Coordinates of C-alpha atoms and ligand atoms in Angstrom, one line a residue:
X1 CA -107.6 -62.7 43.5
X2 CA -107.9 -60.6 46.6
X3 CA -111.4 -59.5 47.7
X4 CA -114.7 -61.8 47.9
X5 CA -117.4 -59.3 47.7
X6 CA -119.4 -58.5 44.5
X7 CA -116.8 -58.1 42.0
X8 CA -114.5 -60.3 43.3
X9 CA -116.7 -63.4 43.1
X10 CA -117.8 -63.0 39.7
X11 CA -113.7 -62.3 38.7
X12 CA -113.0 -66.0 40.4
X13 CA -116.0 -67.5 39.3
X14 CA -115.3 -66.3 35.7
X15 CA -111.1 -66.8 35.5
X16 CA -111.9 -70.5 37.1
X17 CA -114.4 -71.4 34.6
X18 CA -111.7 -70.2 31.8
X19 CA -109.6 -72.9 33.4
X20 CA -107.4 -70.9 35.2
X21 CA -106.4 -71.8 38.7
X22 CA -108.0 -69.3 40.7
X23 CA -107.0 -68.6 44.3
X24 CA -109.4 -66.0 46.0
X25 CA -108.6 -64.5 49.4
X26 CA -110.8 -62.8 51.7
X27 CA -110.4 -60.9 55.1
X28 CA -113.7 -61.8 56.4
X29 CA -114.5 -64.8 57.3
X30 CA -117.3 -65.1 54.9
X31 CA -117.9 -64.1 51.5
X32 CA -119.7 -61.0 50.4
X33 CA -120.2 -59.6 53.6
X34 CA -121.2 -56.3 52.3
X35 CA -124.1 -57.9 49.6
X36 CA -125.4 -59.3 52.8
X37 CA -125.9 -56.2 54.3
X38 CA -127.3 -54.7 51.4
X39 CA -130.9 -53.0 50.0
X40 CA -131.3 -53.3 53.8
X41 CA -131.0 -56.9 54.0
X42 CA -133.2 -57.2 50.6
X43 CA -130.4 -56.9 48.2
X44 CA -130.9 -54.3 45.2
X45 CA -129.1 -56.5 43.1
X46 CA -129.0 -54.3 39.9
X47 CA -131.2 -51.6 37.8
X48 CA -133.9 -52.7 35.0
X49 CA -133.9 -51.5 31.7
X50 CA -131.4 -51.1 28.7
X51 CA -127.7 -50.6 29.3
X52 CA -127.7 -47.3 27.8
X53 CA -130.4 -46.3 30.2
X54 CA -128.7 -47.6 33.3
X55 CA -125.1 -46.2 32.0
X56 CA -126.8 -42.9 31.7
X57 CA -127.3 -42.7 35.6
X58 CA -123.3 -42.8 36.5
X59 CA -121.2 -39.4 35.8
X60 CA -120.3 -39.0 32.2
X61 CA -116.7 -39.8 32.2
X62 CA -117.8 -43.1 34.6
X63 CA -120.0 -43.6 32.4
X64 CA -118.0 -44.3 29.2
X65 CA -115.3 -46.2 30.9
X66 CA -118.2 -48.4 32.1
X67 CA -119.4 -49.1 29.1
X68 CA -117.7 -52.3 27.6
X69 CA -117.8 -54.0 31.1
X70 CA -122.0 -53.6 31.4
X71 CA -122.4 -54.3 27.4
X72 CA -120.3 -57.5 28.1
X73 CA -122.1 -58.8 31.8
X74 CA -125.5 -56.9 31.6
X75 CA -128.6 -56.9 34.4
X76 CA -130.1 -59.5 32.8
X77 CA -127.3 -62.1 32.6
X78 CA -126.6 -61.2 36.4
X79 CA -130.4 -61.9 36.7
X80 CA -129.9 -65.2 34.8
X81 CA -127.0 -66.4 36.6
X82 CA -129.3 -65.8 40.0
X83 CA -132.4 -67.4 38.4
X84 CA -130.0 -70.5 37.4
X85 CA -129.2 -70.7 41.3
X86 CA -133.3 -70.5 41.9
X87 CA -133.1 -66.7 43.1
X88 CA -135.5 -64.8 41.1
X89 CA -136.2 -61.2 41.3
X90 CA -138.4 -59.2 39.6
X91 CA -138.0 -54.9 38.9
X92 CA -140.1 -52.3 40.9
X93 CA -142.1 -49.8 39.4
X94 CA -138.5 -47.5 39.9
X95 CA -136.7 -49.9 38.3
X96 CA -134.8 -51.2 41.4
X97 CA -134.3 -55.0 41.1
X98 CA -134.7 -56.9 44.2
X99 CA -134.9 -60.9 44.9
X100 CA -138.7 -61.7 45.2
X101 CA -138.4 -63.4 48.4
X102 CA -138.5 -60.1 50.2
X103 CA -136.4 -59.8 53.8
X104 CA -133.1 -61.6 54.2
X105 CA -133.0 -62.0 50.6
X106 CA -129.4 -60.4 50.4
X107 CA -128.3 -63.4 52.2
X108 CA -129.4 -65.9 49.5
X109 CA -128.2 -63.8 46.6
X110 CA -124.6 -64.0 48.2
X111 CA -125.2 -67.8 49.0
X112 CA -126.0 -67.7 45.0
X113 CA -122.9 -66.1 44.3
X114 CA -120.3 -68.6 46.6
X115 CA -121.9 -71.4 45.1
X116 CA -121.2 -70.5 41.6
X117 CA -117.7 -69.8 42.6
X118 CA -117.2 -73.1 44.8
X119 CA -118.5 -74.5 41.5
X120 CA -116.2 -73.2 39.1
X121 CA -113.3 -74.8 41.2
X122 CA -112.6 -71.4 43.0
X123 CA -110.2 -72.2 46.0
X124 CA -111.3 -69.7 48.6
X125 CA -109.2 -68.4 51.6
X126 CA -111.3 -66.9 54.2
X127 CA -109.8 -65.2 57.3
X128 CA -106.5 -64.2 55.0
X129 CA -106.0 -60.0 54.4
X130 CA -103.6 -58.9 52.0
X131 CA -101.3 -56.5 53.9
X132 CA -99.0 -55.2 51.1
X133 CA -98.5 -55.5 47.4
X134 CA -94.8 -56.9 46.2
X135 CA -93.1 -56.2 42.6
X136 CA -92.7 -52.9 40.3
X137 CA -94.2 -52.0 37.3
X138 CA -94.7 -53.8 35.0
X139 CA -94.9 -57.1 37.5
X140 CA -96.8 -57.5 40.2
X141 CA -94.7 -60.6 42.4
X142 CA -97.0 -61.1 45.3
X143 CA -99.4 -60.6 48.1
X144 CA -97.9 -59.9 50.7
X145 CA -100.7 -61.3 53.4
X146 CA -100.9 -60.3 57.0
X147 CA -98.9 -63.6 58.6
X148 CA -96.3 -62.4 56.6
X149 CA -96.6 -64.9 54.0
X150 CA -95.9 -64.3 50.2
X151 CA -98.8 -65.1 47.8
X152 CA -97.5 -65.9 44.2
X153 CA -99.5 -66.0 40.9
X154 CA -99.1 -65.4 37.5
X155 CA -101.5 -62.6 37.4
X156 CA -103.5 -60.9 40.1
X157 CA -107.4 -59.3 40.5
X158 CA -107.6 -56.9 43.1
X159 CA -111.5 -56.4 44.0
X160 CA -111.1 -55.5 47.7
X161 CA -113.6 -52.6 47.6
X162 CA -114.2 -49.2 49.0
X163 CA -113.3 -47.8 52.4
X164 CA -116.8 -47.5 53.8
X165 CA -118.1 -49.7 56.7
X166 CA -115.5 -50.6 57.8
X167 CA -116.4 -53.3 59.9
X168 CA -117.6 -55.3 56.7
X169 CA -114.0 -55.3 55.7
X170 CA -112.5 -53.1 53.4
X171 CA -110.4 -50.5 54.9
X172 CA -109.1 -49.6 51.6
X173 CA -105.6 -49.8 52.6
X174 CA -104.8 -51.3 49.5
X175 CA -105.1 -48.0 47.8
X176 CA -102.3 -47.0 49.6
X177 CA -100.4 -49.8 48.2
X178 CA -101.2 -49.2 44.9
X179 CA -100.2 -45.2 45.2
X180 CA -96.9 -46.3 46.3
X181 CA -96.2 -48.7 43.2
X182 CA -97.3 -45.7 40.9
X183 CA -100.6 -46.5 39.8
X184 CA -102.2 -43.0 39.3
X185 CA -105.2 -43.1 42.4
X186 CA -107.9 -40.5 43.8
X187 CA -108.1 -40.3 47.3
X188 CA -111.3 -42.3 48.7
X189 CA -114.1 -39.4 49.9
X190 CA -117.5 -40.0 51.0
X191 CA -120.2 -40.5 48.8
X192 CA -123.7 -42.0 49.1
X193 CA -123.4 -41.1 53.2
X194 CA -125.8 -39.4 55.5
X195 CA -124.8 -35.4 55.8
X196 CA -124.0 -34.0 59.2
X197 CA -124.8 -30.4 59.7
X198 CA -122.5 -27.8 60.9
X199 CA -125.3 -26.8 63.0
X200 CA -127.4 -30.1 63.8
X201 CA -130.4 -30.4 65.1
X202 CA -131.1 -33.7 66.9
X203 CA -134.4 -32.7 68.8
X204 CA -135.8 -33.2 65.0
X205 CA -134.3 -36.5 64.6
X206 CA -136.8 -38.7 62.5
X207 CA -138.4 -35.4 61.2
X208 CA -139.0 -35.4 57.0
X209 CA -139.3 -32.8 54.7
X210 CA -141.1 -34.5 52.0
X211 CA -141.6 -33.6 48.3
X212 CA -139.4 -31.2 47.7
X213 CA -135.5 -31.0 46.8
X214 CA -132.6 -30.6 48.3
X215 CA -130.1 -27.8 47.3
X216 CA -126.7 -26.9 47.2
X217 CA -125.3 -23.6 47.7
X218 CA -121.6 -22.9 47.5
X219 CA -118.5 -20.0 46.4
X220 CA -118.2 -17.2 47.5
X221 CA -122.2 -15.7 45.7
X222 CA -123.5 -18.4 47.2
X223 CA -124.3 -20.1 43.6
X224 CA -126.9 -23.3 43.5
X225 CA -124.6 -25.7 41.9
X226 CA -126.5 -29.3 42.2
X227 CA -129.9 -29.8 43.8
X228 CA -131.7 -33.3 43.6
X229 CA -135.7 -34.0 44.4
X230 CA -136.6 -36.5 46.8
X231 CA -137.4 -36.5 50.7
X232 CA -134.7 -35.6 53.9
X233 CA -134.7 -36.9 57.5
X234 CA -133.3 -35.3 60.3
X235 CA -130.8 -37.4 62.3
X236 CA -128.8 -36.4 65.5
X237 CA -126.1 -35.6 63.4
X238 CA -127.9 -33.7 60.4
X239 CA -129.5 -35.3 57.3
X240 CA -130.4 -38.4 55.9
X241 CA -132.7 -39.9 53.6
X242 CA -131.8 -40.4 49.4
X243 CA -131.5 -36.7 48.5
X244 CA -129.0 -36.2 51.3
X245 CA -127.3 -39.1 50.2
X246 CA -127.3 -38.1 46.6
X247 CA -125.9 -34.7 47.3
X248 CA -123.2 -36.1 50.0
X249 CA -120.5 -36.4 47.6
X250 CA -120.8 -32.7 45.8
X251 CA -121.4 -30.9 49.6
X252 CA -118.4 -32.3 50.9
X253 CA -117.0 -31.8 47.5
X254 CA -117.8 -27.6 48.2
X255 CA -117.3 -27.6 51.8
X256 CA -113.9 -28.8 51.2
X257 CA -113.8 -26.0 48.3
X258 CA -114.7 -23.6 51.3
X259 CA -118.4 -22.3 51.6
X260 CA -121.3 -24.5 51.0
X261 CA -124.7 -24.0 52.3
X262 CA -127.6 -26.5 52.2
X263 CA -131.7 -25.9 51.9
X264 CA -134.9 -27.7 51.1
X265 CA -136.6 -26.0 49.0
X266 CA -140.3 -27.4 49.8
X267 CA -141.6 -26.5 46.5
X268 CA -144.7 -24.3 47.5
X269 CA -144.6 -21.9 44.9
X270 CA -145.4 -18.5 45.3
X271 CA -145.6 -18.3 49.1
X272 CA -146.0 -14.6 49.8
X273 CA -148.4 -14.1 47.4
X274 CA -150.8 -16.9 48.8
X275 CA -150.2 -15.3 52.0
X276 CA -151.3 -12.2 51.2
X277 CA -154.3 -13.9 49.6
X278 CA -155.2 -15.1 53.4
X279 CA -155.0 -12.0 55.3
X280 CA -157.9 -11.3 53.5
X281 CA -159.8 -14.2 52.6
X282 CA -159.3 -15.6 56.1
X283 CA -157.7 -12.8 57.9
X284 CA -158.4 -15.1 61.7
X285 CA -156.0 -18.0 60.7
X286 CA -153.6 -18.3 63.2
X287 CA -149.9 -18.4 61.7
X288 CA -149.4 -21.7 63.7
X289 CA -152.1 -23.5 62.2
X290 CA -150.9 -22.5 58.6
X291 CA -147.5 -23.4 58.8
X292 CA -148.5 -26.8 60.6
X293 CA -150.2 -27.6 57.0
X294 CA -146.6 -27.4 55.5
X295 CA -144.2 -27.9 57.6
X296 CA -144.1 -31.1 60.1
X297 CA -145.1 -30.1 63.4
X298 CA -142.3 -30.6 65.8
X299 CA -140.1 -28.0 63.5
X300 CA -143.3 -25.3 63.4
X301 CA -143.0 -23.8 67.0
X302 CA -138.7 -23.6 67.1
X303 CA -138.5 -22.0 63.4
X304 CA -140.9 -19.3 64.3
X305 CA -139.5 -18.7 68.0
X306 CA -136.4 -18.7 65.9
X307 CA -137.7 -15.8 63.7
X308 CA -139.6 -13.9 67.0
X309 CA -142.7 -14.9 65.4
X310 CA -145.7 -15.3 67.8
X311 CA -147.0 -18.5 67.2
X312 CA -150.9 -17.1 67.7
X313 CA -150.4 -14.2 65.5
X314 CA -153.4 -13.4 63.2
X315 CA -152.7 -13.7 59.6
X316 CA -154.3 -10.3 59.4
X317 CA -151.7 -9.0 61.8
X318 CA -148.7 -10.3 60.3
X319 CA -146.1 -8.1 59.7
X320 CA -144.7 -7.7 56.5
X321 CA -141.2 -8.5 57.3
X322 CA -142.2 -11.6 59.4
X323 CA -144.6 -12.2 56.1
X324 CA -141.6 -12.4 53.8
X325 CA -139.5 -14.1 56.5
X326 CA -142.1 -16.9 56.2
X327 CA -142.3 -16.9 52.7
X328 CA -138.5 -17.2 51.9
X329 CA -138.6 -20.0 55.0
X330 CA -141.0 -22.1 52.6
X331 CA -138.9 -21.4 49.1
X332 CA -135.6 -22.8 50.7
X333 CA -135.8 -24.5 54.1
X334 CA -132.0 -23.6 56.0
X335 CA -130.3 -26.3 56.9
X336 CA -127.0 -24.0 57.0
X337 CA -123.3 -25.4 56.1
X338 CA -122.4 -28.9 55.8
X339 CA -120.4 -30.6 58.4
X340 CA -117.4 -32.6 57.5
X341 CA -118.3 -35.8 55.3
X342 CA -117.9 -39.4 57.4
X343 CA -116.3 -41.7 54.7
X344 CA -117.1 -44.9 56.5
X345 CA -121.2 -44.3 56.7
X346 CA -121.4 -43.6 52.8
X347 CA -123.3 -46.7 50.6
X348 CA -120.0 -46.7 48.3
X349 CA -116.8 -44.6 48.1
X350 CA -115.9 -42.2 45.6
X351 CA -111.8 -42.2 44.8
X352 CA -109.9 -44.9 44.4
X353 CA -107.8 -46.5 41.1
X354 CA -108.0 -43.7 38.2
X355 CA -110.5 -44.6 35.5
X356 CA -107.5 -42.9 32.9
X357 CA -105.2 -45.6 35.0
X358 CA -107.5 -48.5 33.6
X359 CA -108.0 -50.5 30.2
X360 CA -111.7 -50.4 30.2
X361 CA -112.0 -53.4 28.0
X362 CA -110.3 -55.9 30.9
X363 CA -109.8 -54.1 34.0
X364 CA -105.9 -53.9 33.6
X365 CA -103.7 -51.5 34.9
X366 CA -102.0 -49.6 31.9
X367 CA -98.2 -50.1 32.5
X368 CA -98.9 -53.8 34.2
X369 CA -98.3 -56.9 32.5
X370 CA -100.2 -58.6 35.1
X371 CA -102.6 -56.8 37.3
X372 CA -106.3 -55.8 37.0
X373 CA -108.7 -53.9 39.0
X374 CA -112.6 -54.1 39.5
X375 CA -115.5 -53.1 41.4
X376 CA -115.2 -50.1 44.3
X377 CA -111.7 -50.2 43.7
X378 CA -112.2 -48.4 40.8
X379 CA -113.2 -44.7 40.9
X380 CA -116.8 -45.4 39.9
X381 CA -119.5 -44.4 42.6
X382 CA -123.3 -44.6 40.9
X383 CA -126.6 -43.2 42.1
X384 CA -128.8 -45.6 44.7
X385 CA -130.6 -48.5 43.1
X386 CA -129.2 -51.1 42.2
X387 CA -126.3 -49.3 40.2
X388 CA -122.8 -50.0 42.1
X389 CA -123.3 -53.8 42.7
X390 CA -124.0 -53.5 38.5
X391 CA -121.2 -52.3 38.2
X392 CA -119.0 -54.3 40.6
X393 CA -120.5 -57.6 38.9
X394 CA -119.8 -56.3 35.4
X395 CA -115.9 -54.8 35.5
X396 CA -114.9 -57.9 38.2
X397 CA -116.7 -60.4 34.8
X398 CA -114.3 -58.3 32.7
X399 CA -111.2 -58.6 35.2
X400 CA -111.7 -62.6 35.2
X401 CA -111.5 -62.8 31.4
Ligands
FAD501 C1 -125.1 -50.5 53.8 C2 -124.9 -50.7 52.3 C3 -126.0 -51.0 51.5 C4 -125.8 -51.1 50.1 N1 -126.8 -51.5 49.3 C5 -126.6 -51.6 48.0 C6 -127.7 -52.0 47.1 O1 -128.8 -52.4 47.6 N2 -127.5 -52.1 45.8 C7 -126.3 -51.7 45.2 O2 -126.1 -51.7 44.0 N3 -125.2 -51.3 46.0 C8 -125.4 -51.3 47.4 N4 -124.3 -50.9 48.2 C9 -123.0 -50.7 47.5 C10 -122.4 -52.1 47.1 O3 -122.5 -53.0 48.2 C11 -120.9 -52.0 46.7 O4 -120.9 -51.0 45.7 C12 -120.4 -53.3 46.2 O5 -120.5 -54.3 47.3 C13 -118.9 -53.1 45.8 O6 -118.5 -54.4 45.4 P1 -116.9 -54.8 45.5 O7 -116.8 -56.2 45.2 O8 -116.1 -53.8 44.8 O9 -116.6 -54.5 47.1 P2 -117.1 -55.3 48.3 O10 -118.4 -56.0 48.0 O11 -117.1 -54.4 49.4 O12 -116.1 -56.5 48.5 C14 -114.7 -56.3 48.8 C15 -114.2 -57.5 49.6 O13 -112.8 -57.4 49.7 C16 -112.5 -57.7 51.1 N5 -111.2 -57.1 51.4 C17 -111.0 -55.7 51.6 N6 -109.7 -55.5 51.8 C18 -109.1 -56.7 51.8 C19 -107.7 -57.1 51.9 N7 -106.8 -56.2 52.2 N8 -107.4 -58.4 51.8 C20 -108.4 -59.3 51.5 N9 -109.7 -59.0 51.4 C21 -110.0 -57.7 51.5 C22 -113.6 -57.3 51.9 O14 -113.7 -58.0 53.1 C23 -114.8 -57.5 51.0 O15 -115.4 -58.8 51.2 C24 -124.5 -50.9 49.5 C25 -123.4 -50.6 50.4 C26 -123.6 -50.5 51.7 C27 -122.4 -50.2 52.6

C-alpha cells in the first residue's frame, strides 16, 4: 500500500482486517496529513443524504464509475466507523457533515482513522516515499522507494493522492510512473483552486460580490458555457471564494481552449429600466450613493473613474450612454480573462488514472493481475462539501477488498 491519506487508510485498514498482511508506506511523517488540514481544520468528512443524491453531485461519467464503491462504503458507515472511535458528527442545514466538536476536529477524525488501521494490524512506514514503480503489465514487482530499496508484495494499492499542496505530500509523481508502464492517465489540472485574473486587482483584496453567480464566457462569440451561483472574493491574485472555485476547473479548461472571459453577474434584474424609473422619481440621487447600495464600496469610485463617470453626477443628468454603461456593469460584473490555473492551491486535482483504465467494482487496473488504484489518484474531482474525502474513503474500501 503506498499513500496514508484518506483512501489509503481505509485500503490498509480494510485488506488487514481480511487477513492480509498489509504494509502501508507514507512520505509524511504522519498519516493523513491532508484530512488534517481539511474543512479548515474542521474536517467535512462526507455529504448527508442518499447515495443517489450525493452521486448526482460529481460529473456524469464520474458519477457512474463511482457508483459501486459509494453503494458498498456509504456516508453513513464512514459516520459509523467514526462514531465507533467516539467522533460524532452531525449534517448542516447544506448537508455538509462535520465532527461536532467544532475547531481542530480534522485532527481527531485522522487520529480516528490511524487507530483503526494500527488496529487492524496495519504495519505503517512513515518517512518512506515511493520513488518509482518496478514490473510490466500484467505484474507489478515492486516499489521502488527513495533509499533505493525494493518493496515486494503480492499485490499493491496505490492511494498517494493528487498533486495539490504540495507541501502535504503528494507531488503526484507517481502518475508519471504509471504513464510510463502504460496505464492510460489524464494529465493532473487544477480544480477546486482560487482563480487568478489576467488583470488582477489586489487593491480589492477581501472585497465580495455576494448573491449573484459567477459566469463563464469562452470561443470565439464569447458563448456562456458554465455559470454557478454563490459569492466571489477578490484576492491579490484574482478570485476566490466557492463559485470561483467551482468554475476553476472549466475556466482553465477554456483558457487553455483560447478565449475565456469571466463576470459576476449580480442578479439585479432589469437595471436600466429602474434607472430610468429614478431620474424621475428621485431625479437628485447622486450616482455614487446608488451604486454604493449595490456594489461594495471600495469597488464604486475605481469602476466609475474607470467608465469617466463623475461620481456626483445627478441621476437626472446621466447620460444615456453612461446610463447603459451602468446598467450592463450591474448584469455582468467584468472580471476579464482568466489567468493561468495554479494546480498546487486547488482543494483536489482533476486528471490522474483513467476512470475507462479502472474496474469500478475493486479499483484494479484493467490489464494488471495485481494492482489497484483509489482516491485522488483516480480522475474523480467532486464539488466542495464533503464529496472527495466520500469518495476517497469509498474506492480505497473497494481497493482493500
Ligand atoms: C486545503 C484542503 C481542504 C480540503 N477540505 C476537504 C473537505 O473538507 N472535505 C472533502 O471532502 N475534501 C476536502 N479536501 C480534498 C480531500 O482532502 C482529498 O480529496 C482527499 O484527501 C483525497 O484522499 P487521498 O487519500 O486520495 O489523498 P491524500 O489524502 O492526499 O493522501 C495521499 C497520501 O499519499 C502520500 N504520498 C503521496 N505520494 C507518495 C509517494 N510517492 N510515496 C508515499 N506516499 C505518498 C501523501 O503524503 C498523502 O499522505 C481538501 C483538500 C485540501 C487541499
Amino acid at each position: 500500500m503506498a499513500g496514508g491519506g484518506a483512501a489509503g487508510m481505509i485500503a490498509a485498514w480494510r485488506a488487514a482486517r481480511a487477513g492480509h498482511d498489509t504494509t502501508l508506506v507514507e512520505a509524511n511523517d504522519r498519516l493523513g496529513m491532508k484530512i488534517r488540514i481539511s474543512g479548515g481544520g474542521r474536517c467535512n468528512i462526507t455529504h448527508d443524504g442518499p447515495m443517489s443524491a450525493v452521486l448526482a453531485a460529481f460529473p456524469a461519467p464520474q458519477a457512474r464509475f463511482l457508483r459501486p464503491a459509494l453503494h458498498a462504503f456509504t456516508n453513513q458507515d464512514v459516520l459509523d466507523l467514526l462514531a465507533r472511535e467516539g467522533v460524532h458528527a452531525q449534517a448542516r442545514d447544506n448537508g455538509r457533515v462535520f465532527p461536532v466538536d467544532g475547531a481542530g476536529s480534522a485532527a481527531k477524525v485522522t487520529a480516528a482513522f490511524e487507530a483503526v488501521v494500527r488496529r487492524a494490524g496495519v504495519e505503517v512506514r512513515l518517512g518512506a516515499r515511493v520513488r518509482a514503480l518496478e514490473g510490466a503489465a500484467p505484474a507489478l514487482a515492486a516499489l521502488v522507494m527513495e533509499d533505493g530499496t525494493w518493496l515486494r508484495a503480492d499485490r499493491f494499492i496505490l492511494a498517494t493522492g493528487g498533486a495539490s499542496y504540495p507541501r502535504t505530500g503528494t507531488r503526484g509523481e507517481l502518475l508519471a510512473a504509471l504513464e510510463a508502464l502504460g496505464v492510460p492517465v489524464s494529465p493532473w489540472f487544477p480544480a477546486l483552486a482560487p482563480i487568478p485574473l489576467r488583470t488582477p486587482r489586489p487593491e480589492w483584496e477581501g472585497v465580495a460580490l455576494r448573491e449573484g453567480a459567477l459566469v463563464l464566457r469562452a470561443g470565439p462569440e464569447g458563448k456562456v458555457v458554465d455559470r454557478f451561483r454563490g459569492d466571489i472574493l477578490f484576492t491579490r491574485a484574482g478570485i476566490s471564494g466557492p463559485a470561483a472555485l467551482e468554475l476553476s476547473r472549466p475556466a482553465e479548461a477554456a483558457r487553455r481552449a483560447g478565449a475565456a472571459w469571466l463576470g459576476y453577474d449580480l442578479g439585479a434584474g432589469d437595471v436600466d429600466g429602474d434607472l430610468v424609473g429614478l431620474q424621475r422619481a428621485n431625479p437628485h440621487l447622486a450616482v455614487h450613493t446608488w451604486l454604493a447600495r449595490r456594489l461594495p464600496e471600495r469597488v464604486c469610485a475605481p469602476v466609475l473613474a474607470e467608465r469617466g463617470i463623475d461620481p456626483d453626477q445627478r441621476m437626472k443628468d446621466l447620460p444615456r450612454a453612461a446610463r447603459k454603461e451602468l446598467a450592463a456593469l450591474l448584469g455582468a460584473f467584468p472580471l476579464g480573462e482568466p489567468g493561468r490555473g495554479d494546480l498546487e492551491k486547488g482543494e483536489v486535482s482533476a486528471g490522474g488514472v483513467r476512470l475507462s483504465a479502472v474496474d469500478p467494482r475493486t479499483m484494479a487496473v484493467k490489464g494488471w493481475d495485481n494492482l489497484r488504484v483509489c482516491g485522488e489518484l483516480l480522475d474523480v474531482d467532486g464539488p466542495v462539501g464533503g464529496y472527495n474525502l466520500q469518495a476517497a474513503f469509498s474506492t480505497g474500501f473497494l481497493a482493500g477488498g
